[in-house]
PDB file of C-alpha atoms in Angstrom:
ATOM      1  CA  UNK A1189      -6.569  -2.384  10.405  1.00 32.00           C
ATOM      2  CA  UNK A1190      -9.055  -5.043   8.854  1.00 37.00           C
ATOM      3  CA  UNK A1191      -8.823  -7.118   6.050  1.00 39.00           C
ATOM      4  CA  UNK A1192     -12.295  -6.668   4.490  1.00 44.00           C
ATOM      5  CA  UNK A1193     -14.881  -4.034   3.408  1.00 52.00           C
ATOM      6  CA  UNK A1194     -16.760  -2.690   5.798  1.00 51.00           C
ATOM      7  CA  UNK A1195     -19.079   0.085   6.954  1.00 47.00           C
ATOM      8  CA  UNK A1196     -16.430   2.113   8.668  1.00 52.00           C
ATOM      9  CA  UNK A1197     -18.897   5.216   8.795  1.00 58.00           C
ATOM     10  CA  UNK A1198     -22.420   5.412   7.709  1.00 56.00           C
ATOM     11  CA  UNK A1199     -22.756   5.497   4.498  1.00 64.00           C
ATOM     12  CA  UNK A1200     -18.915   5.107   3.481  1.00 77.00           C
ATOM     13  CA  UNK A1201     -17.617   1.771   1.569  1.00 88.00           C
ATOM     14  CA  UNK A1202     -14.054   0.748   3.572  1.00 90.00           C
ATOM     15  CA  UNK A1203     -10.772  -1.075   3.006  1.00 93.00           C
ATOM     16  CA  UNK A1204      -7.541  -0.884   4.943  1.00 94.00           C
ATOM     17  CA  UNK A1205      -5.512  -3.729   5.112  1.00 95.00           C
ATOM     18  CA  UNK A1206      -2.260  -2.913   7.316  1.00 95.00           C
ATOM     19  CA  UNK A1207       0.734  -4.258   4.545  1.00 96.00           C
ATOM     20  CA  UNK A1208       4.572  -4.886   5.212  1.00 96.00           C
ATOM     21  CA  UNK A1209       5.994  -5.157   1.685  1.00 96.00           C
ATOM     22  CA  UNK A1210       9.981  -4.571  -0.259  1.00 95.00           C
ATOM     23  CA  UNK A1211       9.752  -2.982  -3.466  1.00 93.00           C
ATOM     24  CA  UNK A1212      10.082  -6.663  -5.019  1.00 96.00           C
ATOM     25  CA  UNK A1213       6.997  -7.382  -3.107  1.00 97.00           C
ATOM     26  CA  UNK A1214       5.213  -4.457  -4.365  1.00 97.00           C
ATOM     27  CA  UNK A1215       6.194  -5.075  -7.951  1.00 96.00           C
ATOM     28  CA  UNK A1216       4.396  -8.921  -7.676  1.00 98.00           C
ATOM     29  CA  UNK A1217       1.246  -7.333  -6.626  1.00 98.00           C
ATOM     30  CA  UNK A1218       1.460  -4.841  -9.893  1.00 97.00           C
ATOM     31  CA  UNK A1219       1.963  -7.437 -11.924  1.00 97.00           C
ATOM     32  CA  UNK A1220      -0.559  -9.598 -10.711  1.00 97.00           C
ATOM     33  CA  UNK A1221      -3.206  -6.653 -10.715  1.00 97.00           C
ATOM     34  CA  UNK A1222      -2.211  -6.175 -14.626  1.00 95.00           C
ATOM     35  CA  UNK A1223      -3.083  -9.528 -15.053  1.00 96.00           C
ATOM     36  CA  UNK A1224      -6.506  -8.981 -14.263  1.00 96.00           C
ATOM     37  CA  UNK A1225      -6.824  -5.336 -15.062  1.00 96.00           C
ATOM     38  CA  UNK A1226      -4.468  -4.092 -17.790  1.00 94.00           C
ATOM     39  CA  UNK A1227      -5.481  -0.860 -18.177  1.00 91.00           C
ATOM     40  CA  UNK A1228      -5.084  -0.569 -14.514  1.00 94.00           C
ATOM     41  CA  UNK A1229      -3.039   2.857 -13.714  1.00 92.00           C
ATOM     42  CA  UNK A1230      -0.913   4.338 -10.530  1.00 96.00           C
ATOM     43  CA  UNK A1231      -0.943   7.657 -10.013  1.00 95.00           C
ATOM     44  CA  UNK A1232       2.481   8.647  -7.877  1.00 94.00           C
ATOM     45  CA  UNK A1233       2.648  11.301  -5.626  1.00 90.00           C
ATOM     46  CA  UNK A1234       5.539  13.741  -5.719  1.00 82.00           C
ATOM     47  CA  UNK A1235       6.768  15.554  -1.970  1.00 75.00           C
ATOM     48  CA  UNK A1236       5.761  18.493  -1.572  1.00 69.00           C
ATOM     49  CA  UNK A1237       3.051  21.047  -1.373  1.00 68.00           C
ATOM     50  CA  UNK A1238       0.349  20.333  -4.575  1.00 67.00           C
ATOM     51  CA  UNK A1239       1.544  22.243  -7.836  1.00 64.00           C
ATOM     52  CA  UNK A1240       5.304  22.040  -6.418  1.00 71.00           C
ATOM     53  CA  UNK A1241       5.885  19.009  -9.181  1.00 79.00           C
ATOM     54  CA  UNK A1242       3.786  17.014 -11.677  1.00 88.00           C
ATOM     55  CA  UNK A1243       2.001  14.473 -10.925  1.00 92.00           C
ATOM     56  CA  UNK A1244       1.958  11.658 -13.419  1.00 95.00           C
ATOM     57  CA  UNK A1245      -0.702   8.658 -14.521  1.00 96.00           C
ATOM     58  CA  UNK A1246       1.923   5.885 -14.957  1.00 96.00           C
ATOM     59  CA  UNK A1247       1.213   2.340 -16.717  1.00 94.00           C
ATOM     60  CA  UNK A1248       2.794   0.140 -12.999  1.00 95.00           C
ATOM     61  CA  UNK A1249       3.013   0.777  -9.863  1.00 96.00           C
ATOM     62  CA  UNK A1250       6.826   0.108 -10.019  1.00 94.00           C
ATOM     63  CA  UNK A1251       6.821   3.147 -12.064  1.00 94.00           C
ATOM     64  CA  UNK A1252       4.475   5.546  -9.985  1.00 95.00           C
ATOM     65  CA  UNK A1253       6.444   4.621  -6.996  1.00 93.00           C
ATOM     66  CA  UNK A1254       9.898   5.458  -8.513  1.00 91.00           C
ATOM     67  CA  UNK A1255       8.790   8.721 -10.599  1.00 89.00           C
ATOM     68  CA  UNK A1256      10.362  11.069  -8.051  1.00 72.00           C
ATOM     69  CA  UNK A1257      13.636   8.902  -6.341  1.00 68.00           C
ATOM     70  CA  UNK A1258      11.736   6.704  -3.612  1.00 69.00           C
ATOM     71  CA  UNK A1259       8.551   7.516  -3.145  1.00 78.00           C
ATOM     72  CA  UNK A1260       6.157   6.767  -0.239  1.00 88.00           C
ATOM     73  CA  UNK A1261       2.867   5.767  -1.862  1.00 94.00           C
ATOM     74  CA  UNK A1262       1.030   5.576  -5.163  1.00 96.00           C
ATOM     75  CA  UNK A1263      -2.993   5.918  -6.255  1.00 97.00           C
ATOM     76  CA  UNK A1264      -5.142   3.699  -8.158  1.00 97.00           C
ATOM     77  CA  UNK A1265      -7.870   5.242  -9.896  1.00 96.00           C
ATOM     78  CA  UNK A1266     -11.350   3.800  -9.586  1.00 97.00           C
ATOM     79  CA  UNK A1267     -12.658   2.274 -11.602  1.00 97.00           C
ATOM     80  CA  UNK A1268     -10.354   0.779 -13.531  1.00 96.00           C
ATOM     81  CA  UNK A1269      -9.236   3.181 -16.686  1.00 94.00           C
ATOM     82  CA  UNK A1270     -10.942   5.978 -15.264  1.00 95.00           C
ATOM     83  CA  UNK A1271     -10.418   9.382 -16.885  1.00 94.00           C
ATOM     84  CA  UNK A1272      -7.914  11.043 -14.529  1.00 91.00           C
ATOM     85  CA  UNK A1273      -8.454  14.609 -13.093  1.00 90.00           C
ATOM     86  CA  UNK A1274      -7.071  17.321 -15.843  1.00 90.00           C
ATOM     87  CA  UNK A1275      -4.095  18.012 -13.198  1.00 90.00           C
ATOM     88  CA  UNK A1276      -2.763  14.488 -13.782  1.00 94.00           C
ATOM     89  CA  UNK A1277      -0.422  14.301 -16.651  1.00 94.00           C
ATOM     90  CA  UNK A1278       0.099  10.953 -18.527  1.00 95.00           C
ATOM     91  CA  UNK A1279       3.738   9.466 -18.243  1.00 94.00           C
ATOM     92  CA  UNK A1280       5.853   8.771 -21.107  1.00 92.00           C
ATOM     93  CA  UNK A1281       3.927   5.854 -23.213  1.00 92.00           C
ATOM     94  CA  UNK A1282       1.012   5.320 -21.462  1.00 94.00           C
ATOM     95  CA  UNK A1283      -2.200   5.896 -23.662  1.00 93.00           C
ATOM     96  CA  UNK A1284      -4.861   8.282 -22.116  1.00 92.00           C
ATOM     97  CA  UNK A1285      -7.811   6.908 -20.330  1.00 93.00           C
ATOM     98  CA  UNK A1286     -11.362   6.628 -21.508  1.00 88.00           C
ATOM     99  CA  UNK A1287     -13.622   5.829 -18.881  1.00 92.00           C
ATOM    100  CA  UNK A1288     -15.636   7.520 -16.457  1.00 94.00           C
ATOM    101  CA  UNK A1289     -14.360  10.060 -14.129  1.00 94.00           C
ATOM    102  CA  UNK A1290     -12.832   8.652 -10.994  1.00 95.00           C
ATOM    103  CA  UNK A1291     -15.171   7.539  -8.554  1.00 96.00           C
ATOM    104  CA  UNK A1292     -12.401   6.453  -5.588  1.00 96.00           C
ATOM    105  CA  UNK A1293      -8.722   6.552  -5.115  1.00 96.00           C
ATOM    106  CA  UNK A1294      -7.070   3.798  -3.342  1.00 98.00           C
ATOM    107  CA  UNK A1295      -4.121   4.003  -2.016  1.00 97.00           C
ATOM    108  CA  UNK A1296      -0.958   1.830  -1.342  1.00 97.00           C
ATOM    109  CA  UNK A1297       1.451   3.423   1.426  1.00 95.00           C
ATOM    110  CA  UNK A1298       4.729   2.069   1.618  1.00 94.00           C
ATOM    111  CA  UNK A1299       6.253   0.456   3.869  1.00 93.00           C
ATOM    112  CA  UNK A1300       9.310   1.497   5.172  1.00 88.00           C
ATOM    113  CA  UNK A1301      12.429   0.483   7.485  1.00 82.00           C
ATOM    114  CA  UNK A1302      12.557   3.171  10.732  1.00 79.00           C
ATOM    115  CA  UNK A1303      14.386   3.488  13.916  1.00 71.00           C
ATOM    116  CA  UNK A1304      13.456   4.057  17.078  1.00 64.00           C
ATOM    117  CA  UNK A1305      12.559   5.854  19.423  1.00 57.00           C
ATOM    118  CA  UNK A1306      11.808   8.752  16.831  1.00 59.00           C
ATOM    119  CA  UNK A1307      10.813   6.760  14.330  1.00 57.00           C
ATOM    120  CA  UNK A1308      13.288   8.386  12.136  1.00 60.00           C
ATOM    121  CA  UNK A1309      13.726   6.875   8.184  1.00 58.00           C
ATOM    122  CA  UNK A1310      16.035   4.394   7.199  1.00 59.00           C
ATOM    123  CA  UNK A1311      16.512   2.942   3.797  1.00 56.00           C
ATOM    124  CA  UNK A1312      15.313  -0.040   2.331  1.00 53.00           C
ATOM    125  CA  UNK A1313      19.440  -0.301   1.090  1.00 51.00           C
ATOM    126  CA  UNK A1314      21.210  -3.386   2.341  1.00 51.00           C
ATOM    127  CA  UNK A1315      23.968  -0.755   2.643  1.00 52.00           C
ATOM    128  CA  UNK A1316      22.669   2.251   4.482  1.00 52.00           C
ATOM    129  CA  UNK A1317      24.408   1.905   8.097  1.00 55.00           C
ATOM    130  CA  UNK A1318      21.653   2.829  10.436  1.00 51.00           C
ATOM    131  CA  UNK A1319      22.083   3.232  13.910  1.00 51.00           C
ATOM    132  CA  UNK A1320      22.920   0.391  16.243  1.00 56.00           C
ATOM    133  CA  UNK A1321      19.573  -1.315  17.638  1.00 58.00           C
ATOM    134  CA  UNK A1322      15.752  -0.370  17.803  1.00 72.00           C
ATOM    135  CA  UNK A1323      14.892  -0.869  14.024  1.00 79.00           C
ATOM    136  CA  UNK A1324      12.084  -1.635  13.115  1.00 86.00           C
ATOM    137  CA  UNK A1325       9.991  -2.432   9.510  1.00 90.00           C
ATOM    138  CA  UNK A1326       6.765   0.026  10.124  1.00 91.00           C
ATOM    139  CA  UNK A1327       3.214  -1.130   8.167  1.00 93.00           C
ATOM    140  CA  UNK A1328       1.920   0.300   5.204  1.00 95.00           C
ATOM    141  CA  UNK A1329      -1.668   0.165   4.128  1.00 96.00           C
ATOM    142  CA  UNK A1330      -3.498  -0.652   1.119  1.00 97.00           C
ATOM    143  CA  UNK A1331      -6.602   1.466   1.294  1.00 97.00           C
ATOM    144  CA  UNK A1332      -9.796   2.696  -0.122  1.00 97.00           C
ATOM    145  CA  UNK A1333     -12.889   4.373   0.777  1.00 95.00           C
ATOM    146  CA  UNK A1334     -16.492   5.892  -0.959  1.00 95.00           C
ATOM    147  CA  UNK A1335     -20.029   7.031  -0.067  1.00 93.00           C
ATOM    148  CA  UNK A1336     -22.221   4.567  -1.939  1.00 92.00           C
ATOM    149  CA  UNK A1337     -24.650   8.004  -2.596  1.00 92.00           C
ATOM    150  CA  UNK A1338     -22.220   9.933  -3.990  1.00 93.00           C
ATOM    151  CA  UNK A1339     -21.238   7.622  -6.740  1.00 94.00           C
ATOM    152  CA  UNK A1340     -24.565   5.873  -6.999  1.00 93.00           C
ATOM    153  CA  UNK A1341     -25.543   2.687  -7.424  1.00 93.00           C
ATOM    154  CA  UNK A1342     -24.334   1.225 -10.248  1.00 95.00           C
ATOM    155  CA  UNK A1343     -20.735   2.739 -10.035  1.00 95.00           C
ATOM    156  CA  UNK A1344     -21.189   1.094  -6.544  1.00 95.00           C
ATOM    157  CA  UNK A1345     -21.217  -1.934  -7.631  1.00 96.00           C
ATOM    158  CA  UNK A1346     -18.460  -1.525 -10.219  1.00 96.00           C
ATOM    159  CA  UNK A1347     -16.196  -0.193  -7.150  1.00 97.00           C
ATOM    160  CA  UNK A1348     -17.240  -3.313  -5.162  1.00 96.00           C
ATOM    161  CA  UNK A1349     -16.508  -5.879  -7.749  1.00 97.00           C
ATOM    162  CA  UNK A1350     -12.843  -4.206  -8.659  1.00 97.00           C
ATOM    163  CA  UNK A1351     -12.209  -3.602  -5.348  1.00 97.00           C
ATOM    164  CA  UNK A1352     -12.493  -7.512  -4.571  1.00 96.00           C
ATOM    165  CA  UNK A1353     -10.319  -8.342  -7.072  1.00 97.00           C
ATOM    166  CA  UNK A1354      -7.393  -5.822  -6.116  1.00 97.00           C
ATOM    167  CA  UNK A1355      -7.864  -7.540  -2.842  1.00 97.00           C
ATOM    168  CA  UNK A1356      -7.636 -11.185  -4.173  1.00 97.00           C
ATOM    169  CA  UNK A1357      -4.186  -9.791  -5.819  1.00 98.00           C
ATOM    170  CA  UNK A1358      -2.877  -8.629  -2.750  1.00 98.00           C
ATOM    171  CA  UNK A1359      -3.773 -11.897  -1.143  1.00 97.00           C
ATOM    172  CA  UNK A1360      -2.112 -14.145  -4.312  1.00 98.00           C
ATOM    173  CA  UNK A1361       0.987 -12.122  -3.805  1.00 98.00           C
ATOM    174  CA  UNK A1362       1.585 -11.780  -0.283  1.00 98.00           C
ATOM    175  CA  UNK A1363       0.856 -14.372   3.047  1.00 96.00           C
ATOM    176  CA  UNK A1364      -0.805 -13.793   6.282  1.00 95.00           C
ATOM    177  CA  UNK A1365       1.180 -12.002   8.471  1.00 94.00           C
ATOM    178  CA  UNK A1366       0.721 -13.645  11.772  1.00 90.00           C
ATOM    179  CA  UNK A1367       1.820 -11.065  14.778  1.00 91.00           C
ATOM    180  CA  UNK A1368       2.882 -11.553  18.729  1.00 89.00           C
ATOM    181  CA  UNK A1369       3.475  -8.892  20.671  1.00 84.00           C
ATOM    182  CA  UNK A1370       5.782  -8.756  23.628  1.00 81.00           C
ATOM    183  CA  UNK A1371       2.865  -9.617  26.003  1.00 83.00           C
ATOM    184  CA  UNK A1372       1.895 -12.841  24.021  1.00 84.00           C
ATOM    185  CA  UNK A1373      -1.133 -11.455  21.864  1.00 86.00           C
ATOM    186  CA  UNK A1374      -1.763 -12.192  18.936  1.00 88.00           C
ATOM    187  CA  UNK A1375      -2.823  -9.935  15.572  1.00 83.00           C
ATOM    188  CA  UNK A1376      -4.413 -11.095  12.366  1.00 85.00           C
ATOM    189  CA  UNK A1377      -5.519  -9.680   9.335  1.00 89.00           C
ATOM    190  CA  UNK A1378      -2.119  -7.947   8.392  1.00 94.00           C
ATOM    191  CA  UNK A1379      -0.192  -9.188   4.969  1.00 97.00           C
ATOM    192  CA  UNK A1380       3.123  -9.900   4.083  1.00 97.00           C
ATOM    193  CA  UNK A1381       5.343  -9.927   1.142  1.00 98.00           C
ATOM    194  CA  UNK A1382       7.801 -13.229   0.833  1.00 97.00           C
ATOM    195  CA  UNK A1383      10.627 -10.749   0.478  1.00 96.00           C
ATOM    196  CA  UNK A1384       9.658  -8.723   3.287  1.00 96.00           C
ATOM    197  CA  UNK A1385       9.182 -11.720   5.772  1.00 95.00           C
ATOM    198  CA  UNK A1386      12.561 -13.266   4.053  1.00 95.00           C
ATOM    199  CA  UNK A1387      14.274  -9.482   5.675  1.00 92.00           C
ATOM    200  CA  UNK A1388      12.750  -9.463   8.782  1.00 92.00           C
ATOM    201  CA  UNK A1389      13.303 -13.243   9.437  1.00 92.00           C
ATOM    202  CA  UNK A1390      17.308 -12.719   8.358  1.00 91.00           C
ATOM    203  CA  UNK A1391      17.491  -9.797  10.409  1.00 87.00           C
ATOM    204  CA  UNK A1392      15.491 -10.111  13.342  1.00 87.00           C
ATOM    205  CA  UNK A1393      13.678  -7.141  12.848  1.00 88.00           C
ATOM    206  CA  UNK A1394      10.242  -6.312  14.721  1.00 90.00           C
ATOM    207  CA  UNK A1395       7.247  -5.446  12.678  1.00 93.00           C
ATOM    208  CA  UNK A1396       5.342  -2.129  13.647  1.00 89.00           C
ATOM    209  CA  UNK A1397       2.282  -0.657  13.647  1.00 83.00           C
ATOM    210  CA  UNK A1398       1.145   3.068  14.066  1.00 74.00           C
ATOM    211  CA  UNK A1399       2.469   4.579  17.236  1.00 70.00           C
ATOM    212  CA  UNK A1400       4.822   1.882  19.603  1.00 70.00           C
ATOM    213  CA  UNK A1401       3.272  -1.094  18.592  1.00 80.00           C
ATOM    214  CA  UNK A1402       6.029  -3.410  17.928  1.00 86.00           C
ATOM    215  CA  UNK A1403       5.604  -6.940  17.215  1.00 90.00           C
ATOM    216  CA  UNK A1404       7.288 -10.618  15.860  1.00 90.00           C
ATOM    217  CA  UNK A1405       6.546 -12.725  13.324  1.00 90.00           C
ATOM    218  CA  UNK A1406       4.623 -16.111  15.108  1.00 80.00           C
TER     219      UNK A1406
END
């Protein structure tokens, strides 16, 4: 996972920066995006197969994340105040969009607490008892991608510029999350919420990435 844009295949505009973040976490990144973008929107993203429940344009991401119990990720529309597709249905208060159609979704996956050696889910809840040992706090993402010729050029540039500035959010609301595995290496360009590093510090919890990766804080 890098922490940049970059050509990740011809022709496509790329993000992905690997995330570990607590809801609190999440929530300062919102805010800080509303700061510079009010009309800025999160789409959440019920379980299920599409159709099986609404989906819902909501006004934070706090909101879009908590629409049905806990969910796992939420979608920003690009660009900012874009007019969402006509299966999106605005939330309670939040007035309808009037710009262009969407031109890129990003998306901000969740981070979440798991055990091994399954991987299986455990809650973010100081007081779910998971099982003894092996858990771990796996990465989320924060992650976007176009084709400059399908949106053309000036809603390129537009995607660019907004793009940047989600990014400079993320980075005013989170710290570099400097990795070792157990062999010594070292991994950069991850990011880390203060709440999230102040749990896994407490705890002693390893950090993981896609797969076994498992790693400490440096």
């Amino acid at each position: 996972m890098t922490y940049h844009l970059a050509m990740a295949i011809a022709g496509s505009q790329t993000m992905n920066v690997g995330t570990w973040l607590l809801p609190e976490d999440e929530d300062a990144f919102g805010l800080a995006l509303r700061d510079t973008f009010p009309d800025a929107g999160w789409r959440c993203s019920p379980p299920g197969p599409p159709g099986l429940h609404p989906v819902h344009l909501h006004g934070s991401l706090a909101n879009a994340m908590n629409c049905v119990d806990r969910g796992v990720q939420a979608f920003l529309h690009l660009p900012i105040g874009a007019s969402p597709p006509s299966t999106v249905t605005l939330a309670e208060g939040v007035p309808p969009p009037a710009g262009p159609p969407v031109a890129a979704i990003m998306q901000l996956l969740r981070s979440t607490r798991r055990h091994d050696p399954c991987g299986t889910y455990c809650d973010h809840d100081a007081r779910y008892q998971h099982p003894e040992g092996g858990v771990y706090f796996g990465a989320g993402r924060l992650a976007v991608r176009w084709f400059a010729d399908e949106v053309g050029a000036s809603a390129h540039e537009v995607l660019l510029r907004q793009t940047r500035a989600v990014r400079s959010a993320l980075t005013a609301t989170t710290r570099p999350a400097r990795l070792e595995d157990e062999h010594g290496r070292r991994l950069t360009g991850h990011r880390i919420g203060p709440a999230a590093q102040a749990m896994v510090e407490t705890m002693g919890v390893l950090l993981g990435r896609p797969g076994s990766q498992r790693f400490r804080l440096d």
